[in-house]
């Protein structure tokens, strides 16, 4: 051998002289062997079995895991060759997409007012789009729409009539008279430029009770009549009527 433990041999011949004419053969061994120990032989390295895979570097979204082996069965020695190949092996793992939780966009602008006066309601919206939920991710938390009240100038309040009051008593106790009733522009009163009530505030109506008593009055006296006699004492008369 060129290295390690070997053997060295040597030979001799039973030839000086050869046995002849019934002479005996040489006594002893023809070949002699002895051990020889040179420098150690090179030992080439060989890989151990692969170890277990490591945990994945991420739980989702295309991670990596690795496993190792050692050039130890045996280790390279005395100038032997290193193991051929890689000590580490990488592999993709958990390649499924990660859940993407939804996040709200910025609020949009307020809508136009729902009224021109008084309390105005405006609304604005936002979207669950920055990003949108994907792969089982959570929806955005909170309201998509916001509504808010804004105070504008007071609205005009147009006046409206109250109910009519009851009729007053007749202006006379007999004959033709008048009675009236009123209402107020108060339900509600006109405010903030609102219109006044349309129509009359007061209403008058004729009322006719029993005929009034008419007291008799004398008409003017009539002319005197001629005297009842032409001489001495006589009488002259005149008349009036209870007709006025």
mmCIF file with all atom_site columns, N, CA and C in Angstrom, residues 113-122 148-157 192:
data_model
loop_
_atom_site.group_PDB
_atom_site.id
_atom_site.type_symbol
_atom_site.label_atom_id
_atom_site.label_alt_id
_atom_site.label_comp_id
_atom_site.label_asym_id
_atom_site.label_entity_id
_atom_site.label_seq_id
_atom_site.pdbx_PDB_ins_code
_atom_site.Cartn_x
_atom_site.Cartn_y
_atom_site.Cartn_z
_atom_site.occupancy
_atom_site.B_iso_or_equiv
_atom_site.pdbx_formal_charge
_atom_site.auth_seq_id
_atom_site.auth_comp_id
_atom_site.auth_asym_id
_atom_site.auth_atom_id
_atom_site.pdbx_PDB_model_num
ATOM 1  N N  . UNK A 1 113 ? -76.194 70.592 2.160  1.00 0.00 ? 113 UNK A N  1
ATOM 2  C CA . UNK A 1 113 ? -77.103 70.652 3.296  1.00 0.00 ? 113 UNK A CA 1
ATOM 3  C C  . UNK A 1 113 ? -78.481 70.159 2.877  1.00 0.00 ? 113 UNK A C  1
ATOM 4  N N  . UNK A 1 114 ? -79.146 69.497 3.809  1.00 0.00 ? 114 UNK A N  1
ATOM 5  C CA . UNK A 1 114 ? -80.483 68.989 3.526  1.00 0.00 ? 114 UNK A CA 1
ATOM 6  C C  . UNK A 1 114 ? -81.548 70.075 3.672  1.00 0.00 ? 114 UNK A C  1
ATOM 7  N N  . UNK A 1 115 ? -81.175 71.254 4.144  1.00 0.00 ? 115 UNK A N  1
ATOM 8  C CA . UNK A 1 115 ? -82.133 72.344 4.320  1.00 0.00 ? 115 UNK A CA 1
ATOM 9  C C  . UNK A 1 115 ? -81.398 73.663 4.072  1.00 0.00 ? 115 UNK A C  1
ATOM 10 N N  . UNK A 1 116 ? -82.179 74.737 3.903  1.00 0.00 ? 116 UNK A N  1
ATOM 11 C CA . UNK A 1 116 ? -81.600 76.054 3.671  1.00 0.00 ? 116 UNK A CA 1
ATOM 12 C C  . UNK A 1 116 ? -81.595 76.919 4.918  1.00 0.00 ? 116 UNK A C  1
ATOM 13 N N  . UNK A 1 117 ? -82.252 76.445 5.965  1.00 0.00 ? 117 UNK A N  1
ATOM 14 C CA . UNK A 1 117 ? -82.313 77.195 7.205  1.00 0.00 ? 117 UNK A CA 1
ATOM 15 C C  . UNK A 1 117 ? -82.606 76.219 8.326  1.00 0.00 ? 117 UNK A C  1
ATOM 16 N N  . UNK A 1 118 ? -82.430 76.709 9.549  1.00 0.00 ? 118 UNK A N  1
ATOM 17 C CA . UNK A 1 118 ? -82.680 75.831 10.690 1.00 0.00 ? 118 UNK A CA 1
ATOM 18 C C  . UNK A 1 118 ? -81.574 74.812 10.847 1.00 0.00 ? 118 UNK A C  1
ATOM 19 N N  . UNK A 1 119 ? -81.931 73.618 11.278 1.00 0.00 ? 119 UNK A N  1
ATOM 20 C CA . UNK A 1 119 ? -80.963 72.536 11.434 1.00 0.00 ? 119 UNK A CA 1
ATOM 21 C C  . UNK A 1 119 ? -80.755 71.835 10.101 1.00 0.00 ? 119 UNK A C  1
ATOM 22 N N  . UNK A 1 120 ? -79.483 71.693 9.736  1.00 0.00 ? 120 UNK A N  1
ATOM 23 C CA . UNK A 1 120 ? -79.121 71.075 8.464  1.00 0.00 ? 120 UNK A CA 1
ATOM 24 C C  . UNK A 1 120 ? -78.343 69.807 8.762  1.00 0.00 ? 120 UNK A C  1
ATOM 25 N N  . UNK A 1 121 ? -78.692 68.731 8.101  1.00 0.00 ? 121 UNK A N  1
ATOM 26 C CA . UNK A 1 121 ? -77.983 67.459 8.270  1.00 0.00 ? 121 UNK A CA 1
ATOM 27 C C  . UNK A 1 121 ? -77.068 67.217 7.076  1.00 0.00 ? 121 UNK A C  1
ATOM 28 N N  . UNK A 1 122 ? -75.789 67.007 7.393  1.00 0.00 ? 122 UNK A N  1
ATOM 29 C CA . UNK A 1 122 ? -74.822 66.680 6.347  1.00 0.00 ? 122 UNK A CA 1
ATOM 30 C C  . UNK A 1 122 ? -74.249 65.292 6.616  1.00 0.00 ? 122 UNK A C  1
ATOM 31 N N  . UNK A 1 148 ? -73.938 64.607 10.654 1.00 0.00 ? 148 UNK A N  1
ATOM 32 C CA . UNK A 1 148 ? -73.756 65.666 11.652 1.00 0.00 ? 148 UNK A CA 1
ATOM 33 C C  . UNK A 1 148 ? -74.744 66.786 11.387 1.00 0.00 ? 148 UNK A C  1
ATOM 34 N N  . UNK A 1 149 ? -75.195 67.420 12.479 1.00 0.00 ? 149 UNK A N  1
ATOM 35 C CA . UNK A 1 149 ? -76.144 68.528 12.396 1.00 0.00 ? 149 UNK A CA 1
ATOM 36 C C  . UNK A 1 149 ? -75.397 69.858 12.421 1.00 0.00 ? 149 UNK A C  1
ATOM 37 N N  . UNK A 1 150 ? -75.814 70.771 11.539 1.00 0.00 ? 150 UNK A N  1
ATOM 38 C CA . UNK A 1 150 ? -75.237 72.112 11.491 1.00 0.00 ? 150 UNK A CA 1
ATOM 39 C C  . UNK A 1 150 ? -76.377 73.122 11.674 1.00 0.00 ? 150 UNK A C  1
ATOM 40 N N  . UNK A 1 151 ? -76.143 74.185 12.435 1.00 0.00 ? 151 UNK A N  1
ATOM 41 C CA . UNK A 1 151 ? -77.159 75.211 12.650 1.00 0.00 ? 151 UNK A CA 1
ATOM 42 C C  . UNK A 1 151 ? -76.975 76.332 11.636 1.00 0.00 ? 151 UNK A C  1
ATOM 43 N N  . UNK A 1 152 ? -78.023 76.574 10.842 1.00 0.00 ? 152 UNK A N  1
ATOM 44 C CA . UNK A 1 152 ? -78.027 77.677 9.880  1.00 0.00 ? 152 UNK A CA 1
ATOM 45 C C  . UNK A 1 152 ? -78.843 78.820 10.468 1.00 0.00 ? 152 UNK A C  1
ATOM 46 N N  . UNK A 1 153 ? -79.109 79.840 9.657  1.00 0.00 ? 153 UNK A N  1
ATOM 47 C CA . UNK A 1 153 ? -79.970 80.932 10.123 1.00 0.00 ? 153 UNK A CA 1
ATOM 48 C C  . UNK A 1 153 ? -81.360 80.373 10.427 1.00 0.00 ? 153 UNK A C  1
ATOM 49 N N  . UNK A 1 154 ? -82.098 81.023 11.360 1.00 0.00 ? 154 UNK A N  1
ATOM 50 C CA . UNK A 1 154 ? -83.443 80.516 11.674 1.00 0.00 ? 154 UNK A CA 1
ATOM 51 C C  . UNK A 1 154 ? -84.343 80.561 10.440 1.00 0.00 ? 154 UNK A C  1
ATOM 52 N N  . UNK A 1 155 ? -85.161 79.564 10.304 1.00 0.00 ? 155 UNK A N  1
ATOM 53 C CA . UNK A 1 155 ? -86.101 79.531 9.182  1.00 0.00 ? 155 UNK A CA 1
ATOM 54 C C  . UNK A 1 155 ? -87.235 80.526 9.415  1.00 0.00 ? 155 UNK A C  1
ATOM 55 N N  . UNK A 1 156 ? -87.759 81.154 8.335  1.00 0.00 ? 156 UNK A N  1
ATOM 56 C CA . UNK A 1 156 ? -88.938 82.002 8.498  1.00 0.00 ? 156 UNK A CA 1
ATOM 57 C C  . UNK A 1 156 ? -90.102 81.188 9.058  1.00 0.00 ? 156 UNK A C  1
ATOM 58 N N  . UNK A 1 157 ? -90.819 81.805 10.003 1.00 0.00 ? 157 UNK A N  1
ATOM 59 C CA . UNK A 1 157 ? -92.017 81.173 10.569 1.00 0.00 ? 157 UNK A CA 1
ATOM 60 C C  . UNK A 1 157 ? -93.205 82.001 10.115 1.00 0.00 ? 157 UNK A C  1
ATOM 61 N N  . UNK A 1 192 ? -88.743 85.795 12.022 1.00 0.00 ? 192 UNK A N  1
ATOM 62 C CA . UNK A 1 192 ? -87.605 85.635 11.112 1.00 0.00 ? 192 UNK A CA 1
ATOM 63 C C  . UNK A 1 192 ? -87.994 85.885 9.648  1.00 0.00 ? 192 UNK A C  1
#
